[in-house]
Coordinates of C-alpha atoms in Angstrom, one line a residue:
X21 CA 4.4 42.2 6.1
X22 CA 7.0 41.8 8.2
X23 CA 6.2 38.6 9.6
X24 CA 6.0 37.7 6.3
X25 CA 9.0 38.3 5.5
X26 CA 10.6 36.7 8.3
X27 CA 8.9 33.7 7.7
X28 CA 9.9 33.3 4.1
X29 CA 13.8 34.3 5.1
X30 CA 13.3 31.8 7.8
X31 CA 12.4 28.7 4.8
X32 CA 15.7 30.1 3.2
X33 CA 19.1 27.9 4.0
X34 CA 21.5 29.4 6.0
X35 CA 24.4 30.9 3.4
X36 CA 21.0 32.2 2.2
X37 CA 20.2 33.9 5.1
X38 CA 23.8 35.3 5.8
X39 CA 24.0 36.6 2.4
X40 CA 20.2 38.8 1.9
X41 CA 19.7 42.4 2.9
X42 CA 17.5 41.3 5.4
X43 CA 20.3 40.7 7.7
X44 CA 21.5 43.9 7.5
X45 CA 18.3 45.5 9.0
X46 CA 18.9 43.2 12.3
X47 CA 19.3 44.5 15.8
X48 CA 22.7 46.6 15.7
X49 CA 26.1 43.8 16.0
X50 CA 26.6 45.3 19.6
X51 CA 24.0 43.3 20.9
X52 CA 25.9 40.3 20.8
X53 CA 28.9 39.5 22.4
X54 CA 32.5 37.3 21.2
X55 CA 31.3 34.5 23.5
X56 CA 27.8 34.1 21.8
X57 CA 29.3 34.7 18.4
X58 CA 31.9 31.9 19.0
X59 CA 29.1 29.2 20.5
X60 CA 27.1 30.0 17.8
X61 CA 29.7 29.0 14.8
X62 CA 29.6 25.9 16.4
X63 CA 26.0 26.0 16.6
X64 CA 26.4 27.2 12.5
X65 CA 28.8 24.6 11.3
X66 CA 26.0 21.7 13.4
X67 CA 23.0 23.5 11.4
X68 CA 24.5 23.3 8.0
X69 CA 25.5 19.4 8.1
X70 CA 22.2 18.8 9.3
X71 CA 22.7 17.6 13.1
X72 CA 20.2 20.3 14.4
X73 CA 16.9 20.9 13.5
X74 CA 15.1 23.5 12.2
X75 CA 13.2 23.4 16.1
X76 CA 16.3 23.3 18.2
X77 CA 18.0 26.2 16.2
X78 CA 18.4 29.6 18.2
X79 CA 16.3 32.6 17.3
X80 CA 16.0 34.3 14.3
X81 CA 17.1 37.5 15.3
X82 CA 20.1 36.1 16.4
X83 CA 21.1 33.8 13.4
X84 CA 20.9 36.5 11.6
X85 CA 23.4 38.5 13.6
X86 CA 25.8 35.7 14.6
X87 CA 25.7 34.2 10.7
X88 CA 26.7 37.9 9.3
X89 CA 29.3 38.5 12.6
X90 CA 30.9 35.1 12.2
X91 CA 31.5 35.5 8.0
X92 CA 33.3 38.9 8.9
X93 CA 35.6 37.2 11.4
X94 CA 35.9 33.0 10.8
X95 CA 37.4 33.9 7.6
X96 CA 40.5 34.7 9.6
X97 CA 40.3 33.7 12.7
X98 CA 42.5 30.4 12.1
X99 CA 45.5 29.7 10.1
X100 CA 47.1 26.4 9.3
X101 CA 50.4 26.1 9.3
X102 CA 51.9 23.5 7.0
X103 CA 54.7 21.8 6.6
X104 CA 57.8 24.6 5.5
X105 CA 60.2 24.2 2.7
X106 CA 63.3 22.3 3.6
X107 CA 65.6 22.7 1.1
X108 CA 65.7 21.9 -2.7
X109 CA 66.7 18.5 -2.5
X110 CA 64.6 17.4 0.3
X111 CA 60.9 16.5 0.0
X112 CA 60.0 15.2 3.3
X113 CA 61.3 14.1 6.9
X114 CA 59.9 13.2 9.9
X115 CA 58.1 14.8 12.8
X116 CA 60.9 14.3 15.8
X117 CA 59.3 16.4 18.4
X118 CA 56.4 18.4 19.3
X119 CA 57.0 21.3 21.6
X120 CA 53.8 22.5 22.2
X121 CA 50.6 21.0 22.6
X122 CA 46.7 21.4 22.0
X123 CA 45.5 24.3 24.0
X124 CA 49.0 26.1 24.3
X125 CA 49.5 29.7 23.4
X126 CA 52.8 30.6 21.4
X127 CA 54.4 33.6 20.5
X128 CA 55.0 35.0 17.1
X129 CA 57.9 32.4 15.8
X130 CA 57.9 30.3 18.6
X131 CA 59.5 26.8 18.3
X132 CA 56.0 24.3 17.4
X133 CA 57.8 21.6 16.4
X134 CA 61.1 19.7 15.3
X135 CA 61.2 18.0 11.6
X136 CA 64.3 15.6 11.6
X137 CA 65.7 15.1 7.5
X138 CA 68.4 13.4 6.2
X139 CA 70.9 16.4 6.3
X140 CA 69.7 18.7 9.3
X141 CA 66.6 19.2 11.7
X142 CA 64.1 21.9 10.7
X143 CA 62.3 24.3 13.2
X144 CA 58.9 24.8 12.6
X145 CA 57.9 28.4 14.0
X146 CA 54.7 29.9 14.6
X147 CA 53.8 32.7 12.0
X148 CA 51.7 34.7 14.5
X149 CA 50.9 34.8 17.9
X150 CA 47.6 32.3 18.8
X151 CA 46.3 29.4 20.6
X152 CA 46.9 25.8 19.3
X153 CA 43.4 24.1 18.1
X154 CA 44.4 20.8 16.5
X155 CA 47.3 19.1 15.3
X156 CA 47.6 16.9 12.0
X157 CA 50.0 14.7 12.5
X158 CA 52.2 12.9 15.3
X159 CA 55.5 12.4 16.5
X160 CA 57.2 9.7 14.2
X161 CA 55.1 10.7 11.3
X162 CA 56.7 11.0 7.8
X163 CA 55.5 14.7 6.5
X164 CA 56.1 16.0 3.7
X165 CA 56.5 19.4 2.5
X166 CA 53.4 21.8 2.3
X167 CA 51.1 19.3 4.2
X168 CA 48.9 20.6 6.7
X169 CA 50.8 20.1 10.6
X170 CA 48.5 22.2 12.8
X171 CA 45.4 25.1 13.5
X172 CA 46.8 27.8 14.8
X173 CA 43.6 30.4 16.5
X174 CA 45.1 34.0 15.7
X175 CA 45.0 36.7 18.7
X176 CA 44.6 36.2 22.2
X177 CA 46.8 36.6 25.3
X178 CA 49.0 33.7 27.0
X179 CA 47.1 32.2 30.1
X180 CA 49.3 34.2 32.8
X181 CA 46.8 35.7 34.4
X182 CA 44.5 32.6 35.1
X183 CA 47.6 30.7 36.2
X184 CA 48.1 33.8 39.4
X185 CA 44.5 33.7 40.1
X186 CA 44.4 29.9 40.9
X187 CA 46.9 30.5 43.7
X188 CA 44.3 33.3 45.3
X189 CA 41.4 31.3 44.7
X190 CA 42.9 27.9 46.6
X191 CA 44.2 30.8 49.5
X192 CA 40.6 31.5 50.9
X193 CA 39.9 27.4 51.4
X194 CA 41.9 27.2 54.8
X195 CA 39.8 30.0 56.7
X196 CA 36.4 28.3 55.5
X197 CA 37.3 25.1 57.6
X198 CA 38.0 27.0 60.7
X199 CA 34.4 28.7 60.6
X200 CA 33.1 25.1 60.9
X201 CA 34.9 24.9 65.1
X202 CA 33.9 28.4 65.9
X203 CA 35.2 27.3 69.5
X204 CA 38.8 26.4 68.6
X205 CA 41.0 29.3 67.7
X206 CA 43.7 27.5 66.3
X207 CA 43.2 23.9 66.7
X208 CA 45.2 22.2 64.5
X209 CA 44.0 19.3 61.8
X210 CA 43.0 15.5 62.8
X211 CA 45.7 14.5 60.4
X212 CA 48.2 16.4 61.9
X213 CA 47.3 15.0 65.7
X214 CA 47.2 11.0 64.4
X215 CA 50.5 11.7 62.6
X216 CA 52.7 12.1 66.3
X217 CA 50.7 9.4 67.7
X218 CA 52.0 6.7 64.5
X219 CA 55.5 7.9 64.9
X220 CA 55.8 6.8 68.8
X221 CA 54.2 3.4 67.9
X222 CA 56.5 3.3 64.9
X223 CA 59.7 2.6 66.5
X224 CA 58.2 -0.4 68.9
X225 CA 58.4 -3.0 66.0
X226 CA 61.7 -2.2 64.4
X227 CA 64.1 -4.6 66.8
X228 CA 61.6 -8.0 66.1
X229 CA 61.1 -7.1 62.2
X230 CA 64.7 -7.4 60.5
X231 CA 65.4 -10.8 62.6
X232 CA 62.7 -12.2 61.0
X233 CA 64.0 -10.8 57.3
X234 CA 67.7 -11.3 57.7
X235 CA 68.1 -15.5 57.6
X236 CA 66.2 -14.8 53.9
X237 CA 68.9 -14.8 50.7
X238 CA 66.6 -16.9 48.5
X239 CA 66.2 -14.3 45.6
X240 CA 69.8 -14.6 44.5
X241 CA 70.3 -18.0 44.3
X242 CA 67.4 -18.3 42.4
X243 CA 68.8 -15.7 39.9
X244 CA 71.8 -17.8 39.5
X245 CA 70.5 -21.0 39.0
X246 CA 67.8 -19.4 36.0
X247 CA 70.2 -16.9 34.6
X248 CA 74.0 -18.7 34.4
X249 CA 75.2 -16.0 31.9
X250 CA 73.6 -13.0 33.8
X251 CA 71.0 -10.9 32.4
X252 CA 70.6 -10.9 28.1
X253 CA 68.9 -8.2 27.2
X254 CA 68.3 -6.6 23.5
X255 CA 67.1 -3.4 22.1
X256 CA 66.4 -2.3 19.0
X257 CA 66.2 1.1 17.4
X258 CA 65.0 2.5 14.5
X259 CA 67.5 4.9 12.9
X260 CA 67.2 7.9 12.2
X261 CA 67.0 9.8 8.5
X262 CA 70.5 10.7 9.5
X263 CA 71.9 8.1 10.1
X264 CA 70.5 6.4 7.0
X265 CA 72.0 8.9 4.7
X266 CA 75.1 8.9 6.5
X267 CA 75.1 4.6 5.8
X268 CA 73.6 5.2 2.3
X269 CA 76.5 7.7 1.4
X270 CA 79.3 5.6 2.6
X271 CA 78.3 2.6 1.1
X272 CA 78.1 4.6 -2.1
X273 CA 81.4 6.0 -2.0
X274 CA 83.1 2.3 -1.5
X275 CA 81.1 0.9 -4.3
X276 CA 82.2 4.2 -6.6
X277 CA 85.5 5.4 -6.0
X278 CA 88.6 3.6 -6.4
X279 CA 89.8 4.4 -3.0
X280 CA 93.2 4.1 -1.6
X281 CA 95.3 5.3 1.5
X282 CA 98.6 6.5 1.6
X283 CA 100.3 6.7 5.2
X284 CA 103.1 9.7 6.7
X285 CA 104.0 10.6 10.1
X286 CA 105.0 14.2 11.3
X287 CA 106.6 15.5 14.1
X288 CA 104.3 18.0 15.9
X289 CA 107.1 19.8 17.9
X290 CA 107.2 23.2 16.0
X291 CA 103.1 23.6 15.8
X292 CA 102.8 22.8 19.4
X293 CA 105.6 24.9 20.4
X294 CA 104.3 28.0 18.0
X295 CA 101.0 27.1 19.7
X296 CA 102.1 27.2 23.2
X297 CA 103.3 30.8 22.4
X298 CA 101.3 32.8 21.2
X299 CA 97.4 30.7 22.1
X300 CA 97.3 33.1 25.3
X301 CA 98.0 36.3 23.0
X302 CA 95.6 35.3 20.1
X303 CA 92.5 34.6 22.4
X304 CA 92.8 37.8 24.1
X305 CA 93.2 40.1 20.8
X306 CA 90.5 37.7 19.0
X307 CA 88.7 35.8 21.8
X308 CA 89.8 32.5 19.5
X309 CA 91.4 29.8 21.0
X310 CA 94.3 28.9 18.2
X311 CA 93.9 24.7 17.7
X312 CA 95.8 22.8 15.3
X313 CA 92.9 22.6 12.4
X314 CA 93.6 26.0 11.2
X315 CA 97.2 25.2 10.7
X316 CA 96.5 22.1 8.9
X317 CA 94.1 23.2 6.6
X318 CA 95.6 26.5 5.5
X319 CA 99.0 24.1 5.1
X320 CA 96.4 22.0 2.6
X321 CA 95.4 24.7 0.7
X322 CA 98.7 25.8 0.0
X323 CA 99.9 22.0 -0.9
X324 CA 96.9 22.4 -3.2
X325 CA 99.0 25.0 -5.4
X326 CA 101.4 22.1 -6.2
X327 CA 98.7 18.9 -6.8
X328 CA 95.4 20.9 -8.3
X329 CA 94.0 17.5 -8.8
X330 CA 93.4 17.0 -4.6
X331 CA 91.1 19.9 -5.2
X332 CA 88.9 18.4 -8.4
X333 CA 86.2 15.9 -9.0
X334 CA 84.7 13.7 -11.3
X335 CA 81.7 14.5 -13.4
X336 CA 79.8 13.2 -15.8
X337 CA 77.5 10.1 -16.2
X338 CA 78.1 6.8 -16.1
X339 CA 80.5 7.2 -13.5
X340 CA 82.0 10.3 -14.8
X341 CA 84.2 11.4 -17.9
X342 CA 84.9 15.2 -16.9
X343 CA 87.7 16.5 -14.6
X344 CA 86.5 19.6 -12.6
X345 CA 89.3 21.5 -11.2
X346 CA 88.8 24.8 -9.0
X347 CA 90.3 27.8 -7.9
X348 CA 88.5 27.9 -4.7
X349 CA 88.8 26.0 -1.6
X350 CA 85.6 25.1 0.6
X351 CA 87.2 22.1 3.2
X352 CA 84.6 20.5 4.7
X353 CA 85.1 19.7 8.5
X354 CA 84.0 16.7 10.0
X355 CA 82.2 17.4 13.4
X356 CA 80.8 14.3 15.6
X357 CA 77.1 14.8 16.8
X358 CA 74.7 12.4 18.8
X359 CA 73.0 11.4 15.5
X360 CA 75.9 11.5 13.4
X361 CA 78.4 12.8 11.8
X362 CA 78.3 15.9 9.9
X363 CA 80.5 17.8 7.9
X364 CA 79.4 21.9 7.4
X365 CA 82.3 24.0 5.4
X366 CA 84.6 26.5 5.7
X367 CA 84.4 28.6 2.4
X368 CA 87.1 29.8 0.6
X369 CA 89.4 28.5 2.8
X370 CA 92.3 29.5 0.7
X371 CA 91.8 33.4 1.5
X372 CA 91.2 33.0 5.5
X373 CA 94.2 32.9 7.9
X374 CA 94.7 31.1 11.0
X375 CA 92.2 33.1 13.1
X376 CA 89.5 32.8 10.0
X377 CA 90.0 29.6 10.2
X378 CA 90.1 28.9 14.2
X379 CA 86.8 31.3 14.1
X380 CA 84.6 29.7 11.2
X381 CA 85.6 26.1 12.5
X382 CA 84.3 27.4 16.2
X383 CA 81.1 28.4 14.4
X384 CA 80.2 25.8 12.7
X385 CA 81.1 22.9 15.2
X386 CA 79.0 25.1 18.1
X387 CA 75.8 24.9 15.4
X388 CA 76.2 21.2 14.7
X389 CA 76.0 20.2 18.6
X390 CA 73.0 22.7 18.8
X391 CA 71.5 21.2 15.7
X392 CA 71.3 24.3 14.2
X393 CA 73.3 23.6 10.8
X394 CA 71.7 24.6 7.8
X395 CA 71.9 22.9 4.6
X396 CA 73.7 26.0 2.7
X397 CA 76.3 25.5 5.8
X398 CA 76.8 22.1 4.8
X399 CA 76.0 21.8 0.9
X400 CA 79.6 21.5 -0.9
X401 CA 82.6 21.4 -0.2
X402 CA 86.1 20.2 -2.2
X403 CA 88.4 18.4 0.6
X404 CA 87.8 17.1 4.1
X405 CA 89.9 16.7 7.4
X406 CA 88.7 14.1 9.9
X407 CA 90.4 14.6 13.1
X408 CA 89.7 11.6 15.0
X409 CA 93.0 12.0 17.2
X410 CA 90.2 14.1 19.2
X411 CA 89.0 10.6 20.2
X412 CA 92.2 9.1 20.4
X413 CA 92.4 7.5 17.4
X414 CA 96.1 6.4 16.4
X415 CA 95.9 5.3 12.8
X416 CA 92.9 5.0 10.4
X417 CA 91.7 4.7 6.7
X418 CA 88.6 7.6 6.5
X419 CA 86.4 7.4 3.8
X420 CA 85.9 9.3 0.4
X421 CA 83.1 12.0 0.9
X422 CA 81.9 11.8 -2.6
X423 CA 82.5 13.9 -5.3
X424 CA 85.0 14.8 -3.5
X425 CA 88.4 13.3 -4.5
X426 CA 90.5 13.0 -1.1
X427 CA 90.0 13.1 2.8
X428 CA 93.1 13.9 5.4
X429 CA 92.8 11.9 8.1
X430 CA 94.8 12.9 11.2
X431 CA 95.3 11.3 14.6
X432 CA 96.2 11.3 18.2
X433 CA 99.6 13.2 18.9
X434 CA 102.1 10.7 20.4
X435 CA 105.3 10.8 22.3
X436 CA 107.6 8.0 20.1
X437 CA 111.2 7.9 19.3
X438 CA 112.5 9.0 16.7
X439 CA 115.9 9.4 15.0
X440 CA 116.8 13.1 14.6
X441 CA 120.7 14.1 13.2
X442 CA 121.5 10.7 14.3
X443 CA 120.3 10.3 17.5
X444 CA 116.6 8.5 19.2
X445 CA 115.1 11.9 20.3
X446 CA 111.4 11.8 22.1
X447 CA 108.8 13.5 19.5
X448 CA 105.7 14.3 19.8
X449 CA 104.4 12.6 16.4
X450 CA 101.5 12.5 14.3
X451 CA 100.1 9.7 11.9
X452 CA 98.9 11.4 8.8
X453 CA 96.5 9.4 6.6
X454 CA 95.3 10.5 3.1
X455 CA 92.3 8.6 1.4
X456 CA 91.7 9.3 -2.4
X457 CA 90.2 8.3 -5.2
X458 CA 92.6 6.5 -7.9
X459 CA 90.4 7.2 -10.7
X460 CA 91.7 10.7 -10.6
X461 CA 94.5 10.7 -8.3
X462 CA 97.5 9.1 -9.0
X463 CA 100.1 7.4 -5.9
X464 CA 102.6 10.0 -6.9
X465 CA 100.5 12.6 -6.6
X466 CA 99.0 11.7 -3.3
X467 CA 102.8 10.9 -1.6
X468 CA 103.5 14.0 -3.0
X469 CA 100.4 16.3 -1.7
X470 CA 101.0 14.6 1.8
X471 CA 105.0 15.4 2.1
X472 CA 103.9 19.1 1.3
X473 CA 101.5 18.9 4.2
X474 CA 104.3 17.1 6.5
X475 CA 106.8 20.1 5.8
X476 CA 104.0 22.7 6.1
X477 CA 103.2 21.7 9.7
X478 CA 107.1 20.6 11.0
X479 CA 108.1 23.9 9.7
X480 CA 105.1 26.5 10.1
X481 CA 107.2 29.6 8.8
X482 CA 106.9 27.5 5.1
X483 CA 103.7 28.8 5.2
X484 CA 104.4 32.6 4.7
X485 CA 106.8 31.9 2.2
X486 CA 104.6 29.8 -0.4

C-alpha cells in the first residue's frame, strides 16, 4: 500500500504534490537543511518549466520535504522594490546612479539608487535589510513611477566576516614555501636576489641612451604643420531633466508675460555698516551669520504693504482673466547648483525677522548643494530675489518665474562716486533691477515698489517703523 501510494503521488505534478496530505507524513523538516532547501527551489522552478526530467529529479522523500519547506518560506523570501512616488506632478525621471550593486548587502533604508526628475533628485532606500539579486533597469533609463527597479533577498548578515577571514587564510601561504628548502632558514626569494643584481646593471646605460634621444624634436613640428589652429575638440552632452525644465520654463515665461525691467541704484553704506556691527554678536547668540538677503527681503515684504499687486498673479485660462492677491509672503530664493538653478522658499516671509530669515535661507541653500531639496521646499512661492552680485554680476535683466508677477534682481556692491549734500563722496553702491510682468503691473507701480526697497535698505531703522 504504501508503495502504492508513493507511486501514484509520484504520477501527480508538483503543486500537486506540495499541496496533498501525503506530504505532511514525510520525514520530520529537520532533516533538511537552508542550503538544500535553497538548491532545491532552483531545482523546483527547473522541474515545473520542464527543463528536468522526471529521471534526473531528486528523491521523493525529499521533494516532498523541500516543495512544502520552500512554499512556507519563498513566499517571502524576496521583495521588489519599485520605483517610489515622486511627487504629484511628476510621473517619471531617470535612473542617474546606482549605489549598490548585484550581490551587495544594504541596510534597512540604505541609499540603492539616485532617480534624477525635472525638479529634484529622489533617493531610493532599501525597505529592509537584504542582499541585492537582480536589478531591472540601468543607469540612463527613463523609469517611471511603480515600476519594478530591483530584488531585494530579505535577512542575512553583511559579508564582514568573510572579508577578515581572507586576510588569515592568504597569512599561512608564506610558511608553506619555506617547508619546500628545509635547509635554508631564512633564505630570501629568487625575485628578491635578481632584483639588486638589475639595479647595478641599470645605471651602466643611462650616459649613451639620452645622446641618442636628445637631437630628436620631430613630434612637434609635425603637430604644427597638421594642426595650424591647435587642437579642435567637441563634446556633447545630453542634458539633464533639470536643465530641460529649467530651459522649458524660461522660454515659457518670455513667450507669456509681458515682461519689463525697471532700473535703481542704492547706496549700501548704512546695511554694511549695521552689518559690520552687530554680525559678530548675532552669530554668537544665534550661530547665524547676518548676510544682506534677510535685509532685502524683509525690506520687500514690507514695500509689499504699499504695491499688493508685486505680491499677486494671474489666473485663469487663456492666458488669465483673474487677479489673485495674498496676504502671505513665500519669496522664493534663487540658489546656483551644478545642474541648475533652483529656487526653494522661504514661507511666510512676512512674519520672520532678520535671523528667520538669515536661518531659513542657510537651510535651504545647504539642501540644494547636497541635492537634498524636496519638492514641498520648492513648490510655490510669490516673489523672487536673484542675487547674482554673488558672482559679480554688475547689472542684469532676470527673468519672470512664472505665475509669479516680479523678480528683484540685485548685484555686485561697488565703490562709485556719487554726489551726496553736494559733494562726489565714494559709496559703496548697488544696481537694483526689478523684472515684472506688465500685464498686471503697471511702470508706476514698479518705480514705486523699487524706491520703497531703495529707502528700506539706505535707511534700515525704516524698517521698524513701517
Amino acid at each position: 500500500m504504501a508503495s502504492s501510494s508513493r507511486m501514484a503521488l509520484r504520477r501527480l505534478p508538483l503543486s500537486a504534490r506540495i499541496s496533498s496530505p501525503a506530504v505532511l507524513r514525510t520525514a520530520p523538516l529537520k532533516s533538511v537543511s537552508q542550503a538544500s532547501v535553497r538548491s532545491y527551489s532552483r531545482l523546483s522552478q527547473a522541474s515545473n518549466s520542464g527543463l528536468l526530467s522526471a529521471t534526473s529529479r531528486k528523491p521523493q522523500q525529499f521533494i516532498e520535504i523541500a516543495s512544502f519547506y520552500n512554499v512556507q518560506t519563498r513566499s517571502y523570501a524576496d521583495k521588489i522594490v519599485k520605483v517610489p512616488q515622486m511627487a504629484e506632478s511628476i510621473s517619471e525621471g531617470t535612473l542617474k546612479q546606482w549605489t549598490k550593486k548585484v550581490g551587495d548587502f544594504v541596510e534597512q533604508d540604505e541609499e540603492i539608487a539616485t532617480i534624477e526628475t525635472d525638479k529634484i533628485d529622489v533617493a531610493v532606500n532599501a525597505p529592509e535589510a537584504g542582499t541585492i539579486v537582480e536589478l531591472f533597469a540601468q543607469e540612463e533609463d527613463t523609469v517611471v513611477v511603480g515600476q519594478d527597479l530591483l530584488k531585494l533577498e530579505l535577512g542575512g548578515a553583511p559579508p564582514e566576516n568573510a572579508e577578515k577571514e581572507a586576510p588569515a587564510k592568504e597569512e599561512p601561504k608564506a610558511p608553506a614555501d619555506s617547508k619546500q628548502e628545509p635547509g635554508s632558514k631564512a633564505a630570501p626569494p629568487k625575485e628578491e636576489r635578481e632584483a639588486p643584481k638589475e639595479e647595478k646593471k641599470a645605471p651602466a646605460p643611462p650616459p649613451s641612451a639620452p645622446k641618442k634621444e636628445e637631437p630628436k624634436p620631430a613630434p612637434p613640428k609635425q603637430q604644427s604643420s597638421n594642426q595650424p589652429f591647435g587642437q579642435r575638440e567637441e563634446r556633447r552632452v545630453k542634458m539633464n531633466r533639470m536643465r530641460l525644465r529649467i530651459a522649458e520654463r524660461l522660454k515659457q515665461s518670455q513667450n507669456t508675460a509681458a515682461s519689463l525691467t525697471t532700473f535703481n541704484e542704492v547706496d549700501m553704506s548704512a546695511l554694511m555698516d549695521m552689518r559690520k556691527n552687530y554680525k559678530d554678536a548675532v552669530l554668537k547668540k544665534t550661530g547665524v551669520k547676518l548676510g544682506f538677503m534677510s535685509a532685502f527681503t524683509h525690506a520687500c515684504t514690507l514695500a509689499m504693504k504699499d504695491v499688493p499687486a508685486v505680491n499677486a498673479s494671474i489666473e485663469g485660462p487663456n492666458g488669465g482673466d483673474t487677479i489673485v492677491y495674498r496676504d502671505y509672503v513665500d519669496v522664493s530664493v534663487a540658489v546656483a547648483t551644478e545642474k541648475g538653478l533652483v529656487t526653494p522658499v522661504v514661507r511666510n516671509a512676512e512674519g520672520l525677522d532678520f535671523i528667520g530669515i538669515e536661518r531659513a535661507i542657510a537651510e535651504l541653500g545647504q539642501k540644494a548643494r547636497d541635492n537634498k531639496l524636496t519638492i514641498e521646499d520648492m513648490a510655490g512661492g510669490t516673489f523672487t530675489i536673484s542675487n547674482g552680485g554673488v558672482f559679480g554680476s554688475l547689472m542684469g535683466t532676470p527673468i519672470i518665474n512664472l505665475p509669479q508677477t516680479a523678480v528683484l534682481g540685485l548685484h555686485a556692491i561697488k565703490d562709485r562716486p556719487v554726489a551726496i549734500d553736494g559733494k562726489v563722496e565714494i559709496r559703496p553702491m548697488m544696481y537694483l533691477a526689478l523684472t515684472y510682468d506688465h500685464r498686471l503691473l503697471d511702470g508706476r507701480e514698479a518705480v514705486t515698489f523699487l524706491v520703497k526697497v531703495k529707502e528700506y535698505i539706505e535707511d534700515p531703522r525704516r524698517m521698524l517703523l513701517a
